[in-house]
Coordinates of C-alpha atoms in Angstrom, one line a residue:
X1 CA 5.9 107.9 76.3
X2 CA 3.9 105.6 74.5
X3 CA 2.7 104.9 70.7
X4 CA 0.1 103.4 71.6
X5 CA -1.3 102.0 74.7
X6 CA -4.0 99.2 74.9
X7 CA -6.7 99.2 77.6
X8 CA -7.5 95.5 78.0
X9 CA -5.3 92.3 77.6
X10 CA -7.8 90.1 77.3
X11 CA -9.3 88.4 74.1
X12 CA -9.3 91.4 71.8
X13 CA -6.1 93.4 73.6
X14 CA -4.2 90.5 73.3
X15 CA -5.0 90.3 69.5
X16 CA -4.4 93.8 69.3
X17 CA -1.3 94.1 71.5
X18 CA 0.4 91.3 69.5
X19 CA -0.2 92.7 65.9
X20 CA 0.5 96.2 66.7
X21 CA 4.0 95.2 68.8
X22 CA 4.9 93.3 65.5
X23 CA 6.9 96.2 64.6
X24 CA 9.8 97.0 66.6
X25 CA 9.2 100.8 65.7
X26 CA 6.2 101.2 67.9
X27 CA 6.1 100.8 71.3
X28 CA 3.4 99.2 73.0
X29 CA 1.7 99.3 76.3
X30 CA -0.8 96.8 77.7
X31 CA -2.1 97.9 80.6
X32 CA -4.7 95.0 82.7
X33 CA -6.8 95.0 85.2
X34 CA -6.3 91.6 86.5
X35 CA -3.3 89.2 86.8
X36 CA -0.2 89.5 84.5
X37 CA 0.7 85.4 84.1
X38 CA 2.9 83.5 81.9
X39 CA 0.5 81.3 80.1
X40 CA 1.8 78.3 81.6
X41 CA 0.7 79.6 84.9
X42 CA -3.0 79.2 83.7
X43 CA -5.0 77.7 86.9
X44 CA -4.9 73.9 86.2
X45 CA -9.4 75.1 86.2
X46 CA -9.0 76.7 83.4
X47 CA -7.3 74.4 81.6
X48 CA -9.5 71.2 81.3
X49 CA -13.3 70.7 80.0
X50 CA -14.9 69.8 83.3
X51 CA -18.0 71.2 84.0
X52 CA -18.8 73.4 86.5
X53 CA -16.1 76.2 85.7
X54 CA -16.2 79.0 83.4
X55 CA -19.2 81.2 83.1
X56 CA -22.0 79.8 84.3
X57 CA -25.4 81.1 84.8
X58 CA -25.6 80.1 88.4
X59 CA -23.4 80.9 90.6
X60 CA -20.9 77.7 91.9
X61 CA -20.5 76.8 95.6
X62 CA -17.1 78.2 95.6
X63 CA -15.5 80.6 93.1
X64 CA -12.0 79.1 92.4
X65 CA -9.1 81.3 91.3
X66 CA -11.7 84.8 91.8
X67 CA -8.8 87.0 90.8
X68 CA -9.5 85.5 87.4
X69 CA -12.9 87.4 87.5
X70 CA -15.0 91.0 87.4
X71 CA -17.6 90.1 90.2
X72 CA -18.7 93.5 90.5
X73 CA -20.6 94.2 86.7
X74 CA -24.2 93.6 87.5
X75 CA -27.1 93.2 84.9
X76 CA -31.0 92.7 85.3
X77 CA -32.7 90.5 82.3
X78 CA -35.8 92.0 82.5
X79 CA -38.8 93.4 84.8
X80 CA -39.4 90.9 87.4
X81 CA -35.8 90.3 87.8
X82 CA -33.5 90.5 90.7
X83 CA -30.1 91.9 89.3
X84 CA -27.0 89.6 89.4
X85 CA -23.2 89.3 89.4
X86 CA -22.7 89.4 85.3
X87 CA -19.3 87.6 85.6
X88 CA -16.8 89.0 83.0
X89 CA -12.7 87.3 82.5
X90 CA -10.6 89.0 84.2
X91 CA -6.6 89.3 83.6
X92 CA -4.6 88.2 80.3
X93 CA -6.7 86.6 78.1
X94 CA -10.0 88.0 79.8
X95 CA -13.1 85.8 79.3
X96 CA -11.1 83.5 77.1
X97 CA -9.2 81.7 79.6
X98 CA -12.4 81.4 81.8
X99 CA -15.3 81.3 79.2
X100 CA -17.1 77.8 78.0
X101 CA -15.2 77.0 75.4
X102 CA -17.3 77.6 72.2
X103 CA -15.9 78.3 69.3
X104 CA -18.7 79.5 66.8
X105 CA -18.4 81.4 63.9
X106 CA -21.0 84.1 63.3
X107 CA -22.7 84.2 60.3
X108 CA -22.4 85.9 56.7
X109 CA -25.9 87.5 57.1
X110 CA -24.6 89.1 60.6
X111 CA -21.9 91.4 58.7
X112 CA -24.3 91.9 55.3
X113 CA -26.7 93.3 58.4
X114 CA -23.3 95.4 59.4
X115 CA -22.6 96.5 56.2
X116 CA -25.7 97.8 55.7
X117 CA -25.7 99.8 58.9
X118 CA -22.8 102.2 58.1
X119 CA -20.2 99.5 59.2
X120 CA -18.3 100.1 55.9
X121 CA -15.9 97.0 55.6
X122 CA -16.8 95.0 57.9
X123 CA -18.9 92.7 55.7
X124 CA -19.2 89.2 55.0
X125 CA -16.2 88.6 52.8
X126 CA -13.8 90.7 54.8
X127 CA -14.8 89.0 58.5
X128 CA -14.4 85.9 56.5
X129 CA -10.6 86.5 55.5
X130 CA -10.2 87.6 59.2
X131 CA -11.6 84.2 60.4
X132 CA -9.5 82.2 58.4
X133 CA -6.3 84.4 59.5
X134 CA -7.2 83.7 63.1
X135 CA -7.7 80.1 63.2
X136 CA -5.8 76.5 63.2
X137 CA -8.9 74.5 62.7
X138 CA -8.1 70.6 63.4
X139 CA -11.3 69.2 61.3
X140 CA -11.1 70.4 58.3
X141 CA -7.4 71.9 57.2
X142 CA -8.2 71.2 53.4
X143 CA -11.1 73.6 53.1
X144 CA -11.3 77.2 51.4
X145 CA -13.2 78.4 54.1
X146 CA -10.6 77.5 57.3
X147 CA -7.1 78.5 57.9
X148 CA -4.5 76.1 59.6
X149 CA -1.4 78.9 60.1
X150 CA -3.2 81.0 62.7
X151 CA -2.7 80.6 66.1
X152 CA -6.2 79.9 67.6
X153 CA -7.3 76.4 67.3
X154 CA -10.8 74.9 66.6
X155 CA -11.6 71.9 67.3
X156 CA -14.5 69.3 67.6
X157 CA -15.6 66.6 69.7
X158 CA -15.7 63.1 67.9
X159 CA -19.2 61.4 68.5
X160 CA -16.9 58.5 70.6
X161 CA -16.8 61.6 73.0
X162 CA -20.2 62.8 72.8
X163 CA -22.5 62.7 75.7
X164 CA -26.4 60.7 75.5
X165 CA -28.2 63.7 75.1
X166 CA -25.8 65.3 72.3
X167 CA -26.4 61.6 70.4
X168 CA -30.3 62.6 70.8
X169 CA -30.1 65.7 70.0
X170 CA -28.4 65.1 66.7
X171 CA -30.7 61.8 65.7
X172 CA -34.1 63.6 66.8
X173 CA -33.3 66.8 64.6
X174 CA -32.5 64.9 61.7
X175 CA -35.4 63.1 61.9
X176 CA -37.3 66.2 61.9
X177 CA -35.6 67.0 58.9
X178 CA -33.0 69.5 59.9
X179 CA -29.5 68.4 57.9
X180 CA -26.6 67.5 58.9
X181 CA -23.6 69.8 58.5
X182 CA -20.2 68.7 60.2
X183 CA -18.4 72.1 59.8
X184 CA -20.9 74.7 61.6
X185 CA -18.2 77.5 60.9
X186 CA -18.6 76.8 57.1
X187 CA -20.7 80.1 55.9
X188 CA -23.5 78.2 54.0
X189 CA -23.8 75.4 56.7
X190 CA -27.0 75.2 58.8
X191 CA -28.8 72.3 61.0
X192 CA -27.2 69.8 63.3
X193 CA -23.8 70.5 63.9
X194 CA -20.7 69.2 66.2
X195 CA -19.9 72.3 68.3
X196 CA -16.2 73.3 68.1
X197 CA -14.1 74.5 70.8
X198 CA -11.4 76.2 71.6
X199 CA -9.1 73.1 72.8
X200 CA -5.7 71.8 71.3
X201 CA -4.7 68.1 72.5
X202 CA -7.2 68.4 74.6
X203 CA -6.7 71.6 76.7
X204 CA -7.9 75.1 76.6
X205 CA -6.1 77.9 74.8
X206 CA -6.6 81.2 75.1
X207 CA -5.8 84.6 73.7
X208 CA -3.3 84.8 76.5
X209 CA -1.4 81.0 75.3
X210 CA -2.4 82.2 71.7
X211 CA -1.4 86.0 71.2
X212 CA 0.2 87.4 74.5
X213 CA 2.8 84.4 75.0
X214 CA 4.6 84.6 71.9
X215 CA 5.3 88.0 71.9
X216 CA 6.4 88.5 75.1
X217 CA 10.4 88.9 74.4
X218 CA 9.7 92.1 72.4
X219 CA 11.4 94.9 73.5
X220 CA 9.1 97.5 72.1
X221 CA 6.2 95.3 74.3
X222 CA 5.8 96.1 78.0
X223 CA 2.6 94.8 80.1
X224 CA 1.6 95.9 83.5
X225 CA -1.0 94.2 85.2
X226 CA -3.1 95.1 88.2
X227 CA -3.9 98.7 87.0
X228 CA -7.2 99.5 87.0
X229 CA -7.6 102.3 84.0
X230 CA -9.9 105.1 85.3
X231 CA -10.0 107.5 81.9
X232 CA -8.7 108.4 79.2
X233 CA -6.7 112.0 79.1
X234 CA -7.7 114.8 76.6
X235 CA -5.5 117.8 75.5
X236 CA -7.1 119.8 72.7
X237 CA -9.7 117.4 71.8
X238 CA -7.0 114.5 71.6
X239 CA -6.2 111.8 73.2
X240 CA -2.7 112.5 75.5
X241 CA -3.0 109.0 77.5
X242 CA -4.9 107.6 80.2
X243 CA -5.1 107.8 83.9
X244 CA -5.3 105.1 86.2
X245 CA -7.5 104.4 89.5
X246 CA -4.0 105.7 92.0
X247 CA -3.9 109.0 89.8
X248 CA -1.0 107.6 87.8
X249 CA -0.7 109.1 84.6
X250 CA 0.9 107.0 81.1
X251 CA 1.7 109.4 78.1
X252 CA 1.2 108.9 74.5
X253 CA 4.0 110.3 72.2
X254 CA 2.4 113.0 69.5
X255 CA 0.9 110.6 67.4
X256 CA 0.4 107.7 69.7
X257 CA -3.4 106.6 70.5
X258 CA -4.9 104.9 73.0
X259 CA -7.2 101.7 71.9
X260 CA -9.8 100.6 74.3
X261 CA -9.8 96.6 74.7
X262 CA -11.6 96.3 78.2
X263 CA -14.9 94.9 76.6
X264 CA -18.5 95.4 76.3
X265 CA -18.8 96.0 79.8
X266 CA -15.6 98.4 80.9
X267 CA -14.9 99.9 77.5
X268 CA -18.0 101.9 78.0
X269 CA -17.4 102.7 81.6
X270 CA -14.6 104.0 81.0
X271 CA -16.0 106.0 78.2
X272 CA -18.1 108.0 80.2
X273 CA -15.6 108.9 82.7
X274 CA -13.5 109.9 79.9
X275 CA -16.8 112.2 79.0
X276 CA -17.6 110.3 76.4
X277 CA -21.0 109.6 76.2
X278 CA -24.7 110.4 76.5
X279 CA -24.1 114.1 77.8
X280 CA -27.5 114.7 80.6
X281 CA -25.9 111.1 82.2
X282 CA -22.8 112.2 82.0
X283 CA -24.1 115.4 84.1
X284 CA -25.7 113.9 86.1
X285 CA -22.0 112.0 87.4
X286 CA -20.9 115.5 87.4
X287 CA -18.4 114.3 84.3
X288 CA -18.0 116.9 81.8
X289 CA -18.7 115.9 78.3
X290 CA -15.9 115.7 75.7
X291 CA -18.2 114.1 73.3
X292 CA -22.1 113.2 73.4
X293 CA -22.6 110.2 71.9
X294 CA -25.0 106.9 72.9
X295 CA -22.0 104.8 75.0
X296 CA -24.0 102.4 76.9
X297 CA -27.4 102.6 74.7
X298 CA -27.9 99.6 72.8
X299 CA -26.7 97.0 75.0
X300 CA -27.6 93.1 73.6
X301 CA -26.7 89.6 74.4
X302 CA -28.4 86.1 73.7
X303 CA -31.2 85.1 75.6
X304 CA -31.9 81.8 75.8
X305 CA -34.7 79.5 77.9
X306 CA -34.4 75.7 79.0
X307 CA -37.0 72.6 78.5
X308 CA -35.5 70.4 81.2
X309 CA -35.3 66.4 81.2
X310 CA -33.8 64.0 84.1
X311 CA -31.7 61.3 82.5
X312 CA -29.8 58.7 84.1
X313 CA -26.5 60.0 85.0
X314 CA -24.6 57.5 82.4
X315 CA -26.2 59.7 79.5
X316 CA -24.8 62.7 80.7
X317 CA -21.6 61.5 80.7
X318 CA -19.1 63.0 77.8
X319 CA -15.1 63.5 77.3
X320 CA -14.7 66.3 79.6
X321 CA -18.0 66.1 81.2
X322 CA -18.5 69.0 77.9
X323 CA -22.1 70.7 78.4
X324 CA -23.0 70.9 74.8
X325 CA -21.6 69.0 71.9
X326 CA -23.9 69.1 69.4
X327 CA -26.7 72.4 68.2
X328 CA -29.2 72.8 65.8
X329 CA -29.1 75.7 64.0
X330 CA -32.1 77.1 61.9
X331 CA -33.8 80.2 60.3
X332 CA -37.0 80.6 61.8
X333 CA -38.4 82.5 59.0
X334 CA -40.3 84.8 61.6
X335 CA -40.5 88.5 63.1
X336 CA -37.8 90.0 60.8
X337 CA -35.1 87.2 61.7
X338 CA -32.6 86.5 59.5
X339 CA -30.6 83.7 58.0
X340 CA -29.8 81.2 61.3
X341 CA -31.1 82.8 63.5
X342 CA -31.7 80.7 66.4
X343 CA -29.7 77.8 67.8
X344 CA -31.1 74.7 70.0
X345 CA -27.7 73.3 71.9
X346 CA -28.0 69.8 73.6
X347 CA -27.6 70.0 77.7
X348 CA -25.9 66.9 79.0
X349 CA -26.2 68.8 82.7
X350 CA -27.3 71.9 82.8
X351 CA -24.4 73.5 84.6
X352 CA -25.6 76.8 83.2
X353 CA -28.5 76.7 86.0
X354 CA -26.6 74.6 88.5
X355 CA -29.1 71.6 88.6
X356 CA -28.5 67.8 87.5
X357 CA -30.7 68.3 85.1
X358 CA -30.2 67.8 81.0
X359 CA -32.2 68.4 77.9
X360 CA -32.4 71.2 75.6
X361 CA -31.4 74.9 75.6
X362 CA -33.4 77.7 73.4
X363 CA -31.1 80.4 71.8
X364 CA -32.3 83.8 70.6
X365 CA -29.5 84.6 68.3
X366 CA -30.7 88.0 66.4
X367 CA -32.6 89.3 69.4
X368 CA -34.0 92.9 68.3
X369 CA -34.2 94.2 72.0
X370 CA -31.7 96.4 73.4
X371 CA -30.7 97.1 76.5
X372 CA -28.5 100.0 78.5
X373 CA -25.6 101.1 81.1
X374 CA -25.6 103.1 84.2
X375 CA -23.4 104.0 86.4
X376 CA -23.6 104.6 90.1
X377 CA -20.8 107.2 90.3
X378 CA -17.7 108.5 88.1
X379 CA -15.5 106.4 91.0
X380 CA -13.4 104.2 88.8
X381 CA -14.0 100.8 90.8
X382 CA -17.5 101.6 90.9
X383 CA -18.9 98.9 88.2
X384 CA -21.2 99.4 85.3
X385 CA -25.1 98.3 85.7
X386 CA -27.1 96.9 82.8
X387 CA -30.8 96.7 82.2
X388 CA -30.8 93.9 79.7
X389 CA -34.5 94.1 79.0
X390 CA -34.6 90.6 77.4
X391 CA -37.7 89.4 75.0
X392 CA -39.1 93.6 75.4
X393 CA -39.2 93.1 71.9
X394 CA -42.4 91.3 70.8
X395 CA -40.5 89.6 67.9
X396 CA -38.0 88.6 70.0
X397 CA -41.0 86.9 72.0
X398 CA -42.6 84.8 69.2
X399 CA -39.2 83.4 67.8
X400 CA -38.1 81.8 71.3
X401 CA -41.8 80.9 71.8
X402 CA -41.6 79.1 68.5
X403 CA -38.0 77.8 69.4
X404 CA -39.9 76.3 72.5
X405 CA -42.3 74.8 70.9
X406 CA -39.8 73.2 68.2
X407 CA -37.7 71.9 71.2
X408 CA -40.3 70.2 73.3
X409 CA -41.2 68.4 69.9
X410 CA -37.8 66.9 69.8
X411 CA -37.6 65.8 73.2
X412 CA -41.0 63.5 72.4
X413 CA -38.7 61.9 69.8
X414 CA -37.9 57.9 70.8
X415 CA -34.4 59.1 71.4
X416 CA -34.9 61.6 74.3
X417 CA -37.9 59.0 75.6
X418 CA -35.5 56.2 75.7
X419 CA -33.3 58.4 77.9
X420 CA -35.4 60.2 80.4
X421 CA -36.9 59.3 83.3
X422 CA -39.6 61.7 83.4
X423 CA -41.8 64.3 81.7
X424 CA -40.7 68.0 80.5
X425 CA -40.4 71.1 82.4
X426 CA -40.3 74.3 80.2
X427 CA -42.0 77.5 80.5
X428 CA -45.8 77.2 79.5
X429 CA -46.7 80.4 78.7
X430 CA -45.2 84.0 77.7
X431 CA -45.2 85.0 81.5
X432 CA -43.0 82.1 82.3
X433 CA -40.7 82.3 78.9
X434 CA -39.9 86.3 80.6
X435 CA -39.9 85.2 83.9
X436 CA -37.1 82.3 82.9
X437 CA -35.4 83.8 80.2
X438 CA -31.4 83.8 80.7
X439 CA -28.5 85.4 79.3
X440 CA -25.4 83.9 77.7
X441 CA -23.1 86.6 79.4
X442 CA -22.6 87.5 75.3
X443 CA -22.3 91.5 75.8
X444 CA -22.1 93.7 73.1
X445 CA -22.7 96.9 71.2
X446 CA -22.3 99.1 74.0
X447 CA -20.4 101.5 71.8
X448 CA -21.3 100.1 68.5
X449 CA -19.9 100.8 64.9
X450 CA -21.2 102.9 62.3
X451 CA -20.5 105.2 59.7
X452 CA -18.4 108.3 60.1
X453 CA -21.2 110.9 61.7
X454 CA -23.9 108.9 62.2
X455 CA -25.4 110.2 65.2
X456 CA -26.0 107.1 66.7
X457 CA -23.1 105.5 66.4
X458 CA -20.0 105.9 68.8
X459 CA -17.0 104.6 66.3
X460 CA -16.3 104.5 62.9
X461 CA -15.5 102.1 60.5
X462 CA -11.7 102.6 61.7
X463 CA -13.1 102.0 65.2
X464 CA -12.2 106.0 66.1
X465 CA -14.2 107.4 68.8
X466 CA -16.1 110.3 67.4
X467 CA -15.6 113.8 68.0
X468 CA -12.1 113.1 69.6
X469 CA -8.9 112.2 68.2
X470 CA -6.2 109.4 68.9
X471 CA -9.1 106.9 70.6
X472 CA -10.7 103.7 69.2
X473 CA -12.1 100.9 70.9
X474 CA -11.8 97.4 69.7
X475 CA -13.9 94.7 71.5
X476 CA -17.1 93.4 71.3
X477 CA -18.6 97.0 72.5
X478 CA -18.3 97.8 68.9
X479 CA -20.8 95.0 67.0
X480 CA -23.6 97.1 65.9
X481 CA -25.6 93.8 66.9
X482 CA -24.6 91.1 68.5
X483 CA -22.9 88.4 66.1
X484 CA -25.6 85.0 66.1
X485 CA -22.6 82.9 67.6
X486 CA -21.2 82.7 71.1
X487 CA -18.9 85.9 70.6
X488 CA -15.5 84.8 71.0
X489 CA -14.3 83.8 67.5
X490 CA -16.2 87.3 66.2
X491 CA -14.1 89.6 68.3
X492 CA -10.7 87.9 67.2
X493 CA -11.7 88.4 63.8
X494 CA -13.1 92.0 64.5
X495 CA -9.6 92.5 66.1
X496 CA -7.7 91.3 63.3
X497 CA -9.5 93.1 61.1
X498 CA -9.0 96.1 62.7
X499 CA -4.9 95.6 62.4
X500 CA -5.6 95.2 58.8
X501 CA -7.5 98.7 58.9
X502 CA -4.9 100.8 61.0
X503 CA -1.4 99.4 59.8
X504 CA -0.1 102.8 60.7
X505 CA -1.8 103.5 64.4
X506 CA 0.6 105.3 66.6
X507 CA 3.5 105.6 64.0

């Protein structure tokens, strides 16, 4: 039997797993869908910067390493839309060791916005300490506002390394009058930024290199990989353990608890199997409901649109042939945004869409339109479907319009005209912005955070499932909206908070 047994080893289970495995009392299970690999075992594709890998919007020629994926998740942005693979990371360190890189903070007036919808703890000051715990930041290791002890490093791209459009980028914005602040992750920064990743001497780490490795020779730690979780297991309204797709069952001891790491996508899945979840969709899977709450309402991610340039291929040329090393962010002051609230990112290739293209990419960072799951059937390799139904809000419509029109401004600047060798494509009118309009593959709050009884909120501030015992879920699936950042550095911090909150779990 098991204390506790984590559902995920990917970039929050390996957080999790790590911290809770610290003491030799408790004894831990990780149980992964996906490869279990020794962190030097990384594909030597995951490792590097070169473009083409990761996450990308368009599909690549040839999927290397696919056991390092979920294929199967699909998602629809919006009416008009053909649905798609929605790619998620797939074995230890999930979408960390597969992901783009980014390593972007979200912002203070994301957890105030927490805060103030039930997520009790979880504000600025507290996400902040969490940050700092998390990170080894290369740039600035004197600052109040970085740590240098934590084991995830941060990093950003001299300008020596930058690509033509990133140098554009930055010199247009600033002429435009957006400032200049080197440390994006510093709380009261805002404007043109270096974008830090998640690199140390050049190469990737992930949560996998980061959390996973180094605890590894713990005796009280054992990780299976390869087992695809079907549900979680119930005896008098707690949690007993979980079962997995073969039937096999893995039992909790009589306080242990099982913590849901699978992310934004399979945390909820799983969910409803476990009957958690809205209870006439549940019924309609023949599942029999153990709780009714909104799992799989409220789905959000990033949308964000492109105004495309041709350049000569010596301007898209950067250290590691890096997408994006320079954004713009800004507060558009519109349709109830808050503070930073959009991001323009420089495209040196726009290996997001799979063209040769460059120029400039429009993020929606507080998008107010929500989204939700379904499921095909309660088969447990039967993946989770998501109608994203980006830009259905009308003020998430007039921000990106606005973004659009702030972009196509820059890229009339001397510095983008110097470089291209053509006009601009971008969409022209509000047709084309929904017909065009992208995700980030940024998933979240698809069993979000609130306070204890809040009807429409599936966790509480301790991240406990409502309505049962000895379940939480700890991922991204938990924002109550999605974090104005690529999500990354967010769920580590929300992970490490949550250690702070549950010193006891299991014990």
């Amino acid at each position: 039997m098991w204390d506790v047994i984590v559902v995920g080893g990917g970039s929050a289970g390996a957080v999790v797993a790590a911290g809770l495995s610290a003491d030799p009392d408790r004894r831990v299970l990780v149980l992964e869908a996906g490869p279990d690999y020794r962190a030097a075992d990384t594909p030597a594709e995951f490792r590097d910067r070169t473009r083409g890998l990761g996450m990308q919007l368009a599909s690549p020629p040839t999927l290397r390493s696919p056991e390092f994926y979920h294929t199967g998740v699909t998602a629809r942005r919006g009416d008009g839309h053909e649905a798609f693979s929605y790619r998620r990371g797939r074995g230890l360190g999930g979408s960390s060791t597969v992901n783009g890189l980014y390593a972007i903070r979200g912002v203070p007036a994301d957890f105030a916005h927490w805060e103030t919808s039930g997520a009790a703890g979880w504000g600025p000051a507290e996400m902040l300490e969490s940050a700092i715990a998390i990170e080894d930041d290369h740039d600035f290791p004197a600052s109040p506002v970085h740590g240098t002890d934590g084991p995830f490093p941060v990093y950003r791209e001299p300008e020596s390394g930058w690509g033509g459009i990133d140098r554009a980028l930055r010199e247009a914005a600033l002429d435009a009058g957006y400032a200049w602040a080197p440390d994006h992750n510093d709380p009261a920064s805002t404007g043109v930024s270096p974008f830090a990743m998640h690199i140390r001497d050049g190469l990737r780490v992930s949560t996998n290199h980061a959390w996973i490795e180094p605890a590894r020779g713990r005796a009280n730690l054992e990780i299976r990989g390869g087992v695809q979780v079907d549900r979680v297991e119930f005896a008098s309204g707690r949690a007993s353990g979980v079962r997995d797709a073969e039937g096999n069952v893995y039992r909790l001891s009589a306080r242990g608890e099982v913590v849901l790491c699978a992310g934004a996508a399979h945390s909820p899945a799983m969910l409803w199997r476990s009957g958690i979840g809205p209870r006439a969709e549940l019924a309609k899977l023949g599942i029999d409901a153990v709780a009714d709450l909104p799992v799989g309402i409220g789905a959000q991610d990033h949308a964000v649109v492109f105004a495309e340039i041709s350049v000569p291929e010596r301007e898209q040329t950067s250290v590691g042939n890096r997408p994006t090393n320079v954004i713009v962010r800004y507060s558009s002051g519109l349709a109830d945004g808050r503070e930073n609230d959009m991001m323009l990112l420089a495209t040196n290739h726009n290996y997001w869409f799979g063209q040769p293209t460059a120029g400039v990419a429009v993020s929606l960072e507080q998008p107010h339109s929500t989204g939700r799951m379904s499921l095909a059937s309660a088969d447990p390799r039967a993946d989770p479907h998501f109608e994203l139904r980006m830009l259905s809000d009308e003020r998430d419509l007039e921000r990106i319009r606005d973004g659009l029109v702030r972009a196509r401004g820059l890229l009339e600047h001397d510095a983008f005209v110097s470089r291209r060798t053509g006009g601009v494509s971008a969409p022209r009118d509000d047709a084309e912005l929904r017909a065009t309009v992208k995700d980030t593959m940024h998933l979240t709050s698809t069993a979000r955070m609130g306070a204890a009884g809040d009807p429409s909120a599936v966790v509480d501030p301790d991240c406990r499932v409502q309505g049962v015992e000895g379940l939480r879920v700890v991922d991204a699936s938990i924002m109550p909206t999605v974090a104005s950042a690529n999500t990354l550095l967010t769920v580590l911090a929300l992970a490490d908070r949550f250690l702070r909150r549950a010193p006891g779990l299991g014990l």
